[in-house]
DNA sequence: TTCCAGGAGGGGG
DNA sequence: CCCCCTCATGGA
């Protein structure tokens, strides 16, 4: 057999998904759970319609459903979603490396099918500016209104707005959709991004420099910057410190401290380049546990 | 009524 | 640099 054929065969055997027409089929779902992925706070534009989910990303849409122990992703843009869901990354290896950390094993079991998505940086910047001091249902609502007001209507839904539309919109519009005091941040940052900011250069920077660069944007502090870097640029040597992470910190047996910056640094020193993954499993876990203890077992 | 939510900006020291 | 206050909004 010729070498290229062997190479292709090997690739096929190790591939954890199949492309058929406009579908992606994932047979081994140990590292892909639709609810885990969508419900761990990294993405805001999706709808649960019974046994299936509709997901909107930038100007793409897909339908996700479980079928015969498989996950089926249905879309016109399957190549976009292969990259979006990061399907070529080995999560078995990531989880095996995280398993040795204390306290993390329960979180890994609980959110076993979590994956960190490769989302659009601009969508992440605007979405996580909105997320500041806000709760997830309301964040979703504001983003949905934002898309409806400024996004292009394609194929039965509203795409995430383009930079130009965001930059040219009035501040009053952002207030009307419920952004509150973040309206000014969205407006100013959109203009900065549209006029001068080099979004692509962030990708080439190391995490520390990239964070500093993103924090030049209005409404982007250390936590929002870390979320942008994690979900928009797949930088994982960081640990976003939100109110949940702060509460969690003391339970992880980390050296006692009250300074958020020190806490974050300690966690990154602890988990290394897997910090971003660790944070996602833990975030999903602690929120669900609290939800269960509060509601007596039911979840959303 | 007060507290909380994937916090950040700004002033004062 | 750090500390402290304020910033809309709506659900619990």
Short mmCIF file of C-alpha atoms (C1' of nucleotides) in Angstrom, two decimals:
data_model
loop_
_atom_site.label_atom_id
_atom_site.label_comp_id
_atom_site.label_asym_id
_atom_site.label_seq_id
_atom_site.Cartn_x
_atom_site.Cartn_y
_atom_site.Cartn_z
CA UNK A 1 0.00 0.00 0.00
CA UNK A 2 1.23 3.45 -0.59
CA UNK A 3 2.18 5.66 2.27
CA UNK A 4 -0.53 8.22 1.84
CA UNK A 5 -3.20 5.55 1.93
CA UNK A 6 -1.80 4.13 5.16
CA UNK A 7 -1.66 7.61 6.64
CA UNK A 8 -5.28 8.19 5.72
CA UNK A 9 -6.31 4.87 7.18
CA UNK A 10 -4.57 5.66 10.45
CA UNK A 11 -6.19 9.07 10.58
CA UNK A 12 -9.58 7.50 10.00
CA UNK A 13 -9.09 4.92 12.74
CA UNK A 14 -8.07 7.54 15.29
CA UNK A 15 -10.69 10.04 14.25
CA UNK A 16 -13.37 10.43 16.86
CA UNK A 17 -15.99 11.64 14.44
CA UNK A 18 -17.35 10.98 10.98
CA UNK A 19 -18.51 13.38 8.30
CA UNK A 20 -21.50 12.28 6.31
CA UNK A 21 -23.13 14.81 4.00
CA UNK A 22 -24.11 17.68 6.27
CA UNK A 23 -23.74 15.72 9.46
CA UNK A 24 -21.00 15.08 11.97
CA UNK A 25 -21.47 11.81 13.81
CA UNK A 26 -19.74 11.20 17.13
CA UNK A 27 -19.99 7.56 18.15
CA UNK A 28 -17.82 7.69 21.26
CA UNK A 29 -19.57 10.24 23.44
CA UNK A 30 -17.33 9.85 26.48
CA UNK A 31 -15.75 13.21 25.61
CA UNK A 32 -18.78 14.90 24.09
CA UNK A 33 -21.95 15.64 26.00
CA UNK A 34 -24.21 18.28 24.49
CA UNK A 35 -25.65 19.50 27.79
CA UNK A 36 -22.25 19.58 29.50
CA UNK A 37 -20.71 21.62 26.68
CA UNK A 38 -23.54 24.11 26.36
CA UNK A 39 -24.37 24.43 30.03
CA UNK A 40 -20.94 25.11 31.46
CA UNK A 41 -21.12 28.85 30.92
CA UNK A 42 -18.86 29.29 27.91
CA UNK A 43 -21.59 29.85 25.32
CA UNK A 44 -24.83 31.81 25.46
CA UNK A 45 -26.63 31.40 22.15
CA UNK A 46 -28.46 28.09 22.17
CA UNK A 47 -31.97 26.77 22.58
CA UNK A 48 -33.12 23.54 24.14
CA UNK A 49 -36.06 22.20 22.17
CA UNK A 50 -36.83 18.97 24.03
CA UNK A 51 -34.39 16.28 22.99
CA UNK A 52 -32.37 18.50 20.69
CA UNK A 53 -30.44 21.77 20.86
CA UNK A 54 -30.07 24.56 18.34
CA UNK A 55 -26.77 26.40 18.59
CA UNK A 56 -25.83 29.72 17.02
CA UNK A 57 -22.21 30.75 16.61
CA UNK A 58 -21.12 33.87 14.75
CA UNK A 59 -23.03 33.51 11.48
CA UNK A 60 -23.43 29.74 11.64
CA UNK A 61 -26.07 27.45 13.02
CA UNK A 62 -26.23 23.79 13.91
CA UNK A 63 -28.65 21.29 15.38
CA UNK A 64 -27.42 18.90 18.05
CA UNK A 65 -29.14 15.70 19.08
CA UNK A 66 -28.52 12.37 20.72
CA UNK A 67 -29.41 9.36 18.60
CA UNK A 68 -28.65 5.71 19.33
CA UNK A 69 -25.90 6.58 21.83
CA UNK A 70 -24.34 8.89 19.27
CA UNK A 71 -24.26 12.63 18.99
CA UNK A 72 -25.35 14.02 15.65
CA UNK A 73 -24.37 17.54 14.65
CA UNK A 74 -26.40 18.75 11.72
CA UNK A 75 -25.31 21.84 9.82
CA UNK A 76 -24.59 23.36 6.45
CA UNK A 77 -21.17 24.37 7.80
CA UNK A 78 -19.76 21.16 9.23
CA UNK A 79 -16.13 22.18 8.74
CA UNK A 80 -16.79 25.28 10.81
CA UNK A 81 -18.24 23.16 13.59
CA UNK A 82 -15.45 20.59 13.54
CA UNK A 83 -13.13 23.43 14.43
CA UNK A 84 -15.69 25.04 16.75
CA UNK A 85 -16.14 21.88 18.83
CA UNK A 86 -12.40 21.22 18.69
CA UNK A 87 -13.06 17.64 17.63
CA UNK A 88 -9.45 16.78 16.88
CA UNK A 89 -8.33 17.41 20.45
CA UNK A 90 -7.70 14.41 22.72
CA UNK A 91 -9.85 14.91 25.80
CA UNK A 92 -9.12 11.43 27.13
CA UNK A 93 -5.56 12.57 27.61
CA UNK A 94 -6.56 15.91 29.16
CA UNK A 95 -8.86 14.23 31.65
CA UNK A 96 -6.27 11.58 32.51
CA UNK A 97 -3.80 14.33 33.38
CA UNK A 98 -6.36 16.21 35.46
CA UNK A 99 -7.54 13.14 37.33
CA UNK A 100 -4.54 13.07 39.62
CA UNK A 101 -5.52 16.38 41.20
CA UNK A 102 -7.41 16.24 44.45
CA UNK A 103 -11.08 17.27 44.36
CA UNK A 104 -11.12 17.30 40.58
CA UNK A 105 -12.13 13.66 40.11
CA UNK A 106 -15.75 14.30 41.10
CA UNK A 107 -15.92 17.30 38.79
CA UNK A 108 -14.46 15.25 35.94
CA UNK A 109 -17.10 12.58 36.40
CA UNK A 110 -19.87 15.13 36.67
CA UNK A 111 -18.90 17.07 33.55
CA UNK A 112 -17.21 14.25 31.68
CA UNK A 113 -18.42 15.46 28.30
CA UNK A 114 -17.28 19.07 28.61
CA UNK A 115 -15.20 20.50 25.79
CA UNK A 116 -13.84 24.02 25.49
CA UNK A 117 -15.13 25.54 22.30
CA UNK A 118 -13.24 27.59 19.73
CA UNK A 119 -15.49 30.61 19.55
CA UNK A 120 -15.23 33.89 17.68
CA UNK A 121 -13.05 36.38 19.60
CA UNK A 122 -15.30 39.36 18.90
CA UNK A 123 -18.37 37.47 20.01
CA UNK A 124 -16.48 36.52 23.18
CA UNK A 125 -15.34 40.07 23.88
CA UNK A 126 -18.84 41.54 23.62
CA UNK A 127 -20.55 38.61 25.34
CA UNK A 128 -18.22 38.61 28.32
CA UNK A 129 -18.38 42.39 28.72
CA UNK A 130 -22.11 41.80 29.11
CA UNK A 131 -21.44 38.97 31.56
CA UNK A 132 -19.78 41.21 34.15
CA UNK A 133 -21.69 41.27 37.44
CA UNK A 134 -24.60 39.62 35.69
CA UNK A 135 -26.36 36.26 35.72
CA UNK A 136 -26.46 33.75 32.90
CA UNK A 137 -30.18 33.85 32.01
CA UNK A 138 -30.01 37.62 31.72
CA UNK A 139 -26.73 37.51 29.77
CA UNK A 140 -28.40 35.19 27.28
CA UNK A 141 -31.38 37.48 26.98
CA UNK A 142 -29.28 40.61 26.37
CA UNK A 143 -27.13 38.87 23.75
CA UNK A 144 -30.22 37.55 22.01
CA UNK A 145 -31.68 41.06 21.84
CA UNK A 146 -28.35 42.37 20.61
CA UNK A 147 -28.38 39.90 17.72
CA UNK A 148 -31.99 40.67 16.89
CA UNK A 149 -31.30 44.41 16.80
CA UNK A 150 -27.98 44.44 14.93
CA UNK A 151 -27.38 40.96 13.51
CA UNK A 152 -27.93 39.94 9.94
CA UNK A 153 -31.03 37.84 9.38
CA UNK A 154 -29.96 34.64 7.63
CA UNK A 155 -31.63 31.31 7.25
CA UNK A 156 -34.28 31.93 9.87
CA UNK A 157 -32.11 33.40 12.64
CA UNK A 158 -30.06 36.44 13.55
CA UNK A 159 -26.28 36.17 13.29
CA UNK A 160 -24.02 37.75 15.86
CA UNK A 161 -23.61 41.40 14.79
CA UNK A 162 -20.61 42.43 12.74
CA UNK A 163 -18.13 44.89 14.22
CA UNK A 164 -19.26 47.67 11.94
CA UNK A 165 -22.87 47.37 13.10
CA UNK A 166 -21.77 47.27 16.74
CA UNK A 167 -19.47 50.26 16.33
CA UNK A 168 -22.07 52.39 14.59
CA UNK A 169 -24.98 51.68 16.93
CA UNK A 170 -26.08 54.27 19.49
CA UNK A 171 -25.36 53.75 23.17
CA UNK A 172 -29.09 54.15 23.80
CA UNK A 173 -29.71 50.94 21.87
CA UNK A 174 -27.45 49.00 24.23
CA UNK A 175 -29.34 50.47 27.16
CA UNK A 176 -32.69 49.55 25.64
CA UNK A 177 -31.74 45.89 25.37
CA UNK A 178 -30.95 45.86 29.09
CA UNK A 179 -27.17 46.12 29.12
CA UNK A 180 -27.36 48.70 31.90
CA UNK A 181 -24.08 50.42 32.74
CA UNK A 182 -22.28 48.07 30.35
CA UNK A 183 -23.86 49.90 27.40
CA UNK A 184 -21.02 52.43 27.36
CA UNK A 185 -18.44 49.63 27.46
CA UNK A 186 -19.99 47.81 24.51
CA UNK A 187 -20.12 51.00 22.48
CA UNK A 188 -16.60 52.17 23.28
CA UNK A 189 -15.01 48.76 22.86
CA UNK A 190 -16.81 48.08 19.58
CA UNK A 191 -15.45 51.34 18.20
CA UNK A 192 -11.93 50.49 19.42
CA UNK A 193 -12.13 47.05 17.82
CA UNK A 194 -13.50 48.42 14.57
CA UNK A 195 -11.08 51.33 14.30
CA UNK A 196 -7.69 50.17 15.48
CA UNK A 197 -7.49 47.10 17.69
CA UNK A 198 -5.61 44.15 16.19
CA UNK A 199 -7.70 41.14 17.17
CA UNK A 200 -5.58 38.58 15.33
CA UNK A 201 -2.33 39.61 16.97
CA UNK A 202 -3.66 38.46 20.35
CA UNK A 203 -3.41 34.88 19.13
CA UNK A 204 0.35 35.16 18.71
CA UNK A 205 1.01 36.66 22.14
CA UNK A 206 1.73 34.74 25.30
CA UNK A 207 -1.09 34.73 27.83
CA UNK A 208 0.27 37.47 30.06
CA UNK A 209 0.80 39.94 27.24
CA UNK A 210 -2.47 39.01 25.56
CA UNK A 211 -4.35 39.63 28.80
CA UNK A 212 -2.76 43.05 29.21
CA UNK A 213 -3.63 43.91 25.63
CA UNK A 214 -7.28 42.87 26.01
CA UNK A 215 -7.57 44.83 29.25
CA UNK A 216 -7.05 48.02 27.26
CA UNK A 217 -10.61 47.52 26.07
CA UNK A 218 -13.38 49.16 28.12
CA UNK A 219 -15.28 46.71 30.28
CA UNK A 220 -12.54 44.10 30.03
CA UNK A 221 -10.85 43.35 33.34
CA UNK A 222 -8.78 40.35 34.31
CA UNK A 223 -11.66 37.89 34.58
CA UNK A 224 -13.36 38.89 31.34
CA UNK A 225 -9.98 38.89 29.59
CA UNK A 226 -9.32 35.35 30.79
CA UNK A 227 -12.68 34.15 29.46
CA UNK A 228 -11.97 35.76 26.09
CA UNK A 229 -8.55 34.11 25.99
CA UNK A 230 -9.91 30.72 27.02
CA UNK A 231 -13.03 30.56 24.85
CA UNK A 232 -11.91 32.74 21.95
CA UNK A 233 -8.21 31.89 21.64
CA UNK A 234 -7.99 28.56 23.44
CA UNK A 235 -5.29 29.74 25.83
CA UNK A 236 -5.45 27.41 28.80
CA UNK A 237 -2.68 28.58 31.13
CA UNK A 238 -5.15 30.77 33.00
CA UNK A 239 -7.89 30.38 35.59
CA UNK A 240 -10.79 32.85 35.27
CA UNK A 241 -11.68 34.14 38.75
CA UNK A 242 -15.38 34.79 39.04
CA UNK A 243 -17.45 34.76 42.21
CA UNK A 244 -17.72 30.97 42.05
CA UNK A 245 -13.99 30.41 41.62
CA UNK A 246 -13.33 32.64 44.61
CA UNK A 247 -15.70 30.59 46.78
CA UNK A 248 -14.16 27.42 45.40
CA UNK A 249 -10.58 28.44 46.09
CA UNK A 250 -10.56 27.59 49.79
CA UNK A 251 -12.12 24.19 49.15
CA UNK A 252 -9.24 23.20 46.89
CA UNK A 253 -6.67 23.28 49.70
CA UNK A 254 -4.76 26.13 48.10
CA UNK A 255 -2.54 28.43 50.21
CA UNK A 256 -4.81 30.83 52.01
CA UNK A 257 -5.10 34.25 50.42
CA UNK A 258 -7.70 36.93 49.80
CA UNK A 259 -6.11 38.67 46.84
CA UNK A 260 -7.85 37.49 43.67
CA UNK A 261 -4.74 38.00 41.57
CA UNK A 262 -2.64 35.87 43.93
CA UNK A 263 -5.36 33.23 44.04
CA UNK A 264 -5.42 33.05 40.25
CA UNK A 265 -1.63 32.82 40.07
CA UNK A 266 -1.60 30.03 42.65
CA UNK A 267 -4.18 28.07 40.71
CA UNK A 268 -2.27 28.43 37.44
CA UNK A 269 0.92 27.35 39.21
CA UNK A 270 -1.04 24.33 40.45
CA UNK A 271 -2.75 23.22 37.24
CA UNK A 272 -0.29 24.58 34.69
CA UNK A 273 -1.39 24.61 31.07
CA UNK A 274 -4.46 22.60 32.03
CA UNK A 275 -5.77 25.40 34.27
CA UNK A 276 -8.43 26.54 31.85
CA UNK A 277 -9.80 23.01 31.50
CA UNK A 278 -9.69 22.47 35.27
CA UNK A 279 -11.61 25.69 35.81
CA UNK A 280 -14.37 24.63 33.42
CA UNK A 281 -14.91 21.22 35.01
CA UNK A 282 -14.92 22.82 38.47
CA UNK A 283 -17.19 25.69 37.49
CA UNK A 284 -19.75 23.34 35.98
CA UNK A 285 -19.59 21.06 38.98
CA UNK A 286 -19.87 23.64 41.75
CA UNK A 287 -22.75 25.46 40.08
CA UNK A 288 -24.68 22.24 39.57
CA UNK A 289 -24.07 21.04 43.10
CA UNK A 290 -25.29 24.30 44.51
CA UNK A 291 -28.31 24.12 42.24
CA UNK A 292 -29.09 20.62 43.45
CA UNK A 293 -28.79 21.49 47.13
CA UNK A 294 -30.95 24.54 46.55
CA UNK A 295 -33.72 22.96 44.54
CA UNK A 296 -33.57 19.49 45.99
CA UNK A 297 -32.39 17.59 42.97
CA UNK A 298 -33.81 19.16 39.86
CA UNK A 299 -31.69 20.92 37.32
CA UNK A 300 -32.49 23.27 34.49
"C1'" DT B 1 -35.61 44.59 51.70
"C1'" DT B 2 -31.36 42.93 50.81
"C1'" DC B 3 -28.45 39.87 48.33
"C1'" DC B 4 -26.54 37.94 44.28
"C1'" DA B 5 -25.01 37.22 39.45
"C1'" DG B 6 -18.96 34.18 35.01
"C1'" DG B 7 -16.69 42.28 37.60
"C1'" DA B 8 -14.84 46.53 36.13
"C1'" DG B 9 -13.87 51.64 36.34
"C1'" DG B 10 -12.38 55.36 38.90
"C1'" DG B 11 -10.90 58.16 42.77
"C1'" DG B 12 -8.15 58.65 46.83
"C1'" DG B 13 -4.51 57.34 49.66
"C1'" DC C 1 0.32 49.99 44.02
"C1'" DC C 2 -4.04 48.80 46.98
"C1'" DC C 3 -8.66 49.97 49.06
"C1'" DC C 4 -13.22 51.28 48.60
"C1'" DC C 5 -17.22 52.82 46.34
"C1'" DT C 6 -20.34 52.78 42.56
"C1'" DC C 7 -22.27 51.16 38.47
"C1'" DA C 8 -28.08 48.83 35.91
"C1'" DT C 9 -30.97 45.01 36.19
"C1'" DG C 10 -34.04 41.38 37.68
"C1'" DG C 11 -34.78 37.12 40.22
"C1'" DA C 12 -34.67 34.90 44.74
#
